[in-house]
Amino acid sequence: MVAQNIFFYAIAAVMVGAALVVVTSRNVVRSALALIVVFAGVAAQFIILAAEFVAITQVLIYIGAIMVLMLFGIMLTRARIGRDVDATNDHWWAGVLTALLLVGVMGYALVDAWGDDPLPAEREITLDGSNTAAVSDSVFSQYLIPFEVVSVLLLAALVGAIVIARKDR
Amino acid sequence: MDDLLINQFLLLGAVLFCIGVYGVIARKNTVLVLMSIELILNAVNINLLTFGALTGDVSGSVFALFIIAVAAAEVGVGLAMVLIIYRNRASVDLDDVDSMRG
């Protein structure tokens, strides 16, 4: 159990550091690469939480697909790759204020509500010994209609993105 | 220090969420704002899976998967909009998109 804690804090420290690089870096590509580190750290936390199917989906969708889209967006908008730009607003102090206030309120509420309550030692949710089977069983029975709605949403987003971005109109 | 605490994960999610909120407010480049929104969505996913592990219910995983799918749709449409803004104005700075300022 101690090893889990060591890994949690090591990965959490890397994640928070990389997230700060994402929102403060003056180089757009460096922000994107730091975001990949954050996504990988989130996947690692999912493994610690014994949700391996979501962790693998995180790697495939976020690191594989969404980050490639982001890098395409950076490339197509010709953000000055490799050169530093001033990417922060004049009213950045409002963001600092809001974030500090939020983290204070949420931290107080969480410590007040959960204190030192531990997570159960047997965290893995399985069906016939497999987490993937448990997830798919739930998706295709209890959450079948939301699943189909998400399929339609993805199709609509695909068509919408093509219609918005095409040139001949 | 033996067991993993619930608050470890929830506080990590809260910190990531607030860093994302700062990014949305303070960043000028549209693509960087989209990246900050991804940070926020990931923080929410950590929370969902923590409560899933706490209650022993697989619903947390299922909702996290739905959020990942919605995030993919959001990035697709969002980047298409960024592209059309860039094509019309040759800039992706949010400060330049102010034609609806009162």
Short mmCIF file of C-alpha atoms in Angstrom, two decimals:
data_model
loop_
_atom_site.label_atom_id
_atom_site.label_comp_id
_atom_site.label_asym_id
_atom_site.label_seq_id
_atom_site.Cartn_x
_atom_site.Cartn_y
_atom_site.Cartn_z
CA MET A 1 0.00 0.00 0.00
CA VAL A 2 2.92 2.34 0.62
CA ALA A 3 4.17 1.93 -2.94
CA GLN A 4 0.80 3.19 -4.24
CA ASN A 5 1.18 6.33 -2.15
CA ILE A 6 4.72 6.97 -3.38
CA PHE A 7 3.61 6.59 -7.00
CA PHE A 8 0.52 8.73 -6.42
CA TYR A 9 2.47 11.67 -5.02
CA ALA A 10 5.28 11.41 -7.59
CA ILE A 11 2.82 11.33 -10.50
CA ALA A 12 0.61 14.04 -8.95
CA ALA A 13 3.61 16.37 -8.55
CA VAL A 14 4.60 15.85 -12.20
CA MET A 15 0.98 16.42 -13.30
CA VAL A 16 0.55 19.68 -11.40
CA GLY A 17 3.91 20.96 -12.64
CA ALA A 18 3.06 20.08 -16.25
CA ALA A 19 -0.41 21.65 -15.90
CA LEU A 20 1.21 24.89 -14.70
CA VAL A 21 3.49 24.79 -17.76
CA VAL A 22 0.36 24.34 -19.96
CA VAL A 23 -1.26 27.54 -18.67
CA THR A 24 1.88 29.70 -18.28
CA SER A 25 4.26 28.75 -21.11
CA ARG A 26 4.91 31.41 -23.73
CA ASN A 27 5.41 28.73 -26.39
CA VAL A 28 2.25 27.10 -27.78
CA VAL A 29 3.92 23.83 -28.78
CA ARG A 30 5.55 23.50 -25.35
CA SER A 31 2.08 23.89 -23.81
CA ALA A 32 0.77 21.07 -26.02
CA LEU A 33 3.64 18.75 -25.07
CA ALA A 34 3.13 19.51 -21.35
CA LEU A 35 -0.57 18.71 -21.82
CA ILE A 36 0.47 15.24 -23.08
CA VAL A 37 2.37 14.73 -19.79
CA VAL A 38 -0.77 15.70 -17.84
CA PHE A 39 -2.92 13.25 -19.85
CA ALA A 40 -0.39 10.43 -19.28
CA GLY A 41 -0.40 11.22 -15.56
CA VAL A 42 -4.21 11.10 -15.48
CA ALA A 43 -4.07 7.68 -17.17
CA ALA A 44 -1.61 6.52 -14.49
CA GLN A 45 -3.96 7.74 -11.75
CA PHE A 46 -6.77 5.76 -13.41
CA ILE A 47 -4.54 2.65 -13.16
CA ILE A 48 -4.01 3.36 -9.43
CA LEU A 49 -7.81 3.65 -9.14
CA ALA A 50 -8.04 0.18 -10.77
CA ALA A 51 -9.99 1.41 -13.81
CA GLU A 52 -7.75 0.03 -16.53
CA PHE A 53 -10.28 0.23 -19.37
CA VAL A 54 -10.76 3.98 -18.88
CA ALA A 55 -6.97 4.39 -18.55
CA ILE A 56 -6.35 2.73 -21.92
CA THR A 57 -9.17 4.75 -23.51
CA GLN A 58 -7.55 7.88 -22.05
CA VAL A 59 -4.25 7.03 -23.76
CA LEU A 60 -5.90 6.15 -27.09
CA ILE A 61 -8.35 9.08 -27.31
CA TYR A 62 -6.62 11.91 -25.45
CA ILE A 63 -2.95 11.31 -26.22
CA GLY A 64 -3.60 9.60 -29.55
CA ALA A 65 -6.43 11.58 -31.13
CA ILE A 66 -7.13 14.83 -29.28
CA MET A 67 -3.49 15.90 -28.99
CA VAL A 68 -2.90 15.23 -32.70
CA LEU A 69 -5.95 17.43 -33.43
CA MET A 70 -4.54 20.13 -31.13
CA LEU A 71 -1.15 20.04 -32.86
CA PHE A 72 -2.93 20.24 -36.23
CA GLY A 73 -4.81 23.28 -34.93
CA ILE A 74 -1.55 24.91 -33.84
CA MET A 75 0.03 24.14 -37.21
CA LEU A 76 -2.90 25.37 -39.31
CA THR A 77 -3.27 28.63 -37.39
CA ARG A 78 0.47 29.17 -37.88
CA ALA A 79 1.20 29.94 -34.26
CA ARG A 80 4.86 30.84 -34.30
CA ILE A 81 6.29 27.38 -33.69
CA GLY A 82 9.51 27.52 -31.68
CA ARG A 83 9.19 31.24 -31.08
CA ASP A 84 7.85 32.80 -27.92
CA VAL A 85 4.67 34.87 -28.03
CA ASP A 86 2.87 36.82 -25.37
CA ALA A 87 -0.05 34.44 -24.83
CA THR A 88 -1.39 35.85 -21.56
CA ASN A 89 -4.12 38.45 -21.20
CA ASP A 90 -3.79 41.81 -19.48
CA HIS A 91 -6.36 40.66 -16.89
CA TRP A 92 -4.50 37.49 -15.92
CA TRP A 93 -4.66 38.58 -12.26
CA ALA A 94 -8.45 37.97 -12.37
CA GLY A 95 -7.68 34.37 -13.35
CA VAL A 96 -5.21 33.98 -10.46
CA LEU A 97 -7.80 35.42 -8.06
CA THR A 98 -10.60 33.15 -9.32
CA ALA A 99 -8.39 30.04 -9.28
CA LEU A 100 -7.05 30.69 -5.76
CA LEU A 101 -10.57 31.40 -4.45
CA LEU A 102 -11.92 28.24 -6.10
CA VAL A 103 -9.10 26.01 -4.84
CA GLY A 104 -9.56 27.45 -1.34
CA VAL A 105 -13.30 26.85 -1.25
CA MET A 106 -13.08 23.38 -2.85
CA GLY A 107 -10.14 22.34 -0.67
CA TYR A 108 -11.95 23.43 2.48
CA ALA A 109 -15.17 21.67 1.44
CA LEU A 110 -13.34 18.44 0.53
CA VAL A 111 -11.25 18.30 3.71
CA ASP A 112 -14.36 19.11 5.73
CA ALA A 113 -16.46 16.43 4.01
CA TRP A 114 -14.03 13.52 3.59
CA GLY A 115 -11.23 14.15 6.09
CA ASP A 116 -8.97 11.11 6.28
CA ASP A 117 -11.47 8.60 4.91
CA PRO A 118 -9.60 5.84 3.04
CA LEU A 119 -10.53 4.34 -0.30
CA PRO A 120 -11.52 0.65 -0.09
CA ALA A 121 -8.48 -1.63 -0.53
CA GLU A 122 -10.36 -3.81 -3.04
CA ARG A 123 -11.17 -1.15 -5.61
CA GLU A 124 -11.35 -3.11 -8.83
CA ILE A 125 -14.87 -3.44 -10.21
CA THR A 126 -14.95 -6.69 -12.14
CA LEU A 127 -17.32 -9.01 -13.92
CA ASP A 128 -15.91 -12.55 -14.32
CA GLY A 129 -12.53 -11.14 -13.26
CA SER A 130 -12.39 -8.41 -15.91
CA ASN A 131 -12.88 -4.66 -15.53
CA THR A 132 -13.49 -4.28 -19.28
CA ALA A 133 -16.33 -6.83 -19.08
CA ALA A 134 -17.93 -4.91 -16.20
CA VAL A 135 -17.76 -1.60 -18.11
CA SER A 136 -19.09 -3.03 -21.37
CA ASP A 137 -21.86 -4.90 -19.55
CA SER A 138 -22.99 -1.62 -17.99
CA VAL A 139 -22.68 0.37 -21.23
CA PHE A 140 -24.73 -2.11 -23.23
CA SER A 141 -27.49 -2.64 -20.67
CA GLN A 142 -28.08 0.15 -18.16
CA TYR A 143 -26.54 2.98 -20.24
CA LEU A 144 -27.52 1.79 -23.72
CA ILE A 145 -29.60 4.87 -24.63
CA PRO A 146 -26.98 7.44 -23.45
CA PHE A 147 -24.40 5.42 -25.41
CA GLU A 148 -26.47 5.71 -28.59
CA VAL A 149 -27.00 9.43 -27.94
CA VAL A 150 -23.22 9.88 -27.67
CA SER A 151 -22.83 8.08 -31.01
CA VAL A 152 -25.26 10.53 -32.63
CA LEU A 153 -23.45 13.44 -30.93
CA LEU A 154 -20.11 12.29 -32.38
CA LEU A 155 -21.66 12.01 -35.85
CA ALA A 156 -23.20 15.48 -35.54
CA ALA A 157 -19.88 16.92 -34.34
CA LEU A 158 -18.06 15.28 -37.28
CA VAL A 159 -20.52 16.67 -39.85
CA GLY A 160 -20.55 20.05 -38.10
CA ALA A 161 -16.76 20.32 -38.07
CA ILE A 162 -16.61 19.53 -41.81
CA VAL A 163 -19.36 22.02 -42.65
CA ILE A 164 -17.79 24.79 -40.56
CA ALA A 165 -14.24 24.33 -41.79
CA ARG A 166 -14.67 23.67 -45.54
CA LYS A 167 -13.63 26.39 -47.94
CA ASP A 168 -16.16 26.26 -50.82
CA ARG A 169 -19.24 28.06 -49.59
CA MET B 1 -0.05 6.86 5.29
CA ASP B 2 -0.84 3.25 4.54
CA ASP B 3 -4.11 3.55 2.71
CA LEU B 4 -4.92 5.74 -0.24
CA LEU B 5 -7.25 8.50 0.90
CA ILE B 6 -10.29 9.71 -0.98
CA ASN B 7 -9.10 13.29 -0.54
CA GLN B 8 -5.77 12.64 -2.28
CA PHE B 9 -7.57 12.14 -5.57
CA LEU B 10 -10.29 14.73 -4.99
CA LEU B 11 -7.76 17.45 -4.08
CA LEU B 12 -5.63 16.58 -7.12
CA GLY B 13 -8.77 16.96 -9.24
CA ALA B 14 -9.59 20.29 -7.57
CA VAL B 15 -6.07 21.65 -8.19
CA LEU B 16 -6.09 20.58 -11.85
CA PHE B 17 -9.58 22.10 -12.26
CA CYS B 18 -8.45 25.46 -10.85
CA ILE B 19 -5.32 25.51 -13.04
CA GLY B 20 -7.64 24.92 -16.01
CA VAL B 21 -9.96 27.75 -14.91
CA TYR B 22 -6.96 30.08 -14.66
CA GLY B 23 -5.93 29.05 -18.18
CA VAL B 24 -9.41 29.73 -19.61
CA ILE B 25 -9.51 33.22 -18.06
CA ALA B 26 -5.91 34.31 -18.60
CA ARG B 27 -4.94 32.85 -21.98
CA LYS B 28 -5.17 34.89 -25.17
CA ASN B 29 -4.61 32.21 -27.81
CA THR B 30 -7.80 30.26 -28.67
CA VAL B 31 -6.02 26.90 -28.98
CA LEU B 32 -4.52 27.40 -25.51
CA VAL B 33 -8.01 28.07 -24.10
CA LEU B 34 -9.19 24.77 -25.64
CA MET B 35 -6.23 23.01 -23.95
CA SER B 36 -7.24 24.50 -20.59
CA ILE B 37 -10.78 23.17 -21.10
CA GLU B 38 -9.26 19.71 -21.61
CA LEU B 39 -7.48 20.11 -18.25
CA ILE B 40 -10.84 20.85 -16.60
CA LEU B 41 -12.49 17.80 -18.20
CA ASN B 42 -9.65 15.56 -17.01
CA ALA B 43 -10.01 16.85 -13.45
CA VAL B 44 -13.71 15.92 -13.56
CA ASN B 45 -12.82 12.43 -14.83
CA ILE B 46 -10.48 11.88 -11.87
CA ASN B 47 -13.33 12.80 -9.51
CA LEU B 48 -15.81 10.47 -11.25
CA LEU B 49 -13.45 7.49 -11.08
CA THR B 50 -12.58 8.21 -7.44
CA PHE B 51 -16.24 8.10 -6.44
CA GLY B 52 -16.66 5.03 -8.64
CA ALA B 53 -13.90 3.29 -6.69
CA LEU B 54 -15.43 4.49 -3.41
CA THR B 55 -18.92 3.15 -4.11
CA GLY B 56 -17.82 0.05 -6.04
CA ASP B 57 -20.13 1.10 -8.88
CA VAL B 58 -19.06 0.89 -12.52
CA SER B 59 -21.16 3.97 -13.39
CA GLY B 60 -18.16 6.23 -12.65
CA SER B 61 -16.14 4.55 -15.40
CA VAL B 62 -19.07 4.74 -17.83
CA PHE B 63 -19.60 8.47 -17.25
CA ALA B 64 -15.85 9.07 -17.61
CA LEU B 65 -16.02 7.34 -21.00
CA PHE B 66 -18.96 9.56 -22.01
CA ILE B 67 -16.96 12.65 -20.99
CA ILE B 68 -14.00 11.47 -23.09
CA ALA B 69 -16.33 11.08 -26.11
CA VAL B 70 -17.88 14.52 -25.57
CA ALA B 71 -14.38 16.02 -25.22
CA ALA B 72 -13.41 14.53 -28.58
CA ALA B 73 -16.52 16.07 -30.19
CA GLU B 74 -15.85 19.41 -28.50
CA VAL B 75 -12.24 19.56 -29.71
CA GLY B 76 -13.29 18.73 -33.28
CA VAL B 77 -15.93 21.45 -33.48
CA GLY B 78 -13.83 23.91 -31.45
CA LEU B 79 -10.81 23.59 -33.72
CA ALA B 80 -13.03 23.98 -36.79
CA MET B 81 -14.30 27.25 -35.33
CA VAL B 82 -10.73 28.35 -34.52
CA LEU B 83 -9.77 27.62 -38.13
CA ILE B 84 -12.63 29.71 -39.56
CA ILE B 85 -11.79 32.59 -37.19
CA TYR B 86 -8.17 32.40 -38.32
CA ARG B 87 -9.22 32.34 -41.98
CA ASN B 88 -11.45 35.41 -41.59
CA ARG B 89 -9.23 37.50 -39.32
CA ALA B 90 -5.70 36.06 -39.75
CA SER B 91 -5.42 35.88 -35.96
CA VAL B 92 -6.41 33.50 -33.18
CA ASP B 93 -6.16 36.06 -30.38
CA LEU B 94 -9.39 36.24 -28.38
CA ASP B 95 -8.78 39.98 -27.87
CA ASP B 96 -9.21 40.52 -31.61
CA VAL B 97 -12.67 38.88 -31.68
CA ASP B 98 -14.50 41.83 -30.14
CA SER B 99 -17.07 42.85 -32.78
CA MET B 100 -19.92 42.11 -30.31
CA ARG B 101 -18.45 44.38 -27.63
CA GLY B 102 -21.16 46.78 -26.45
#
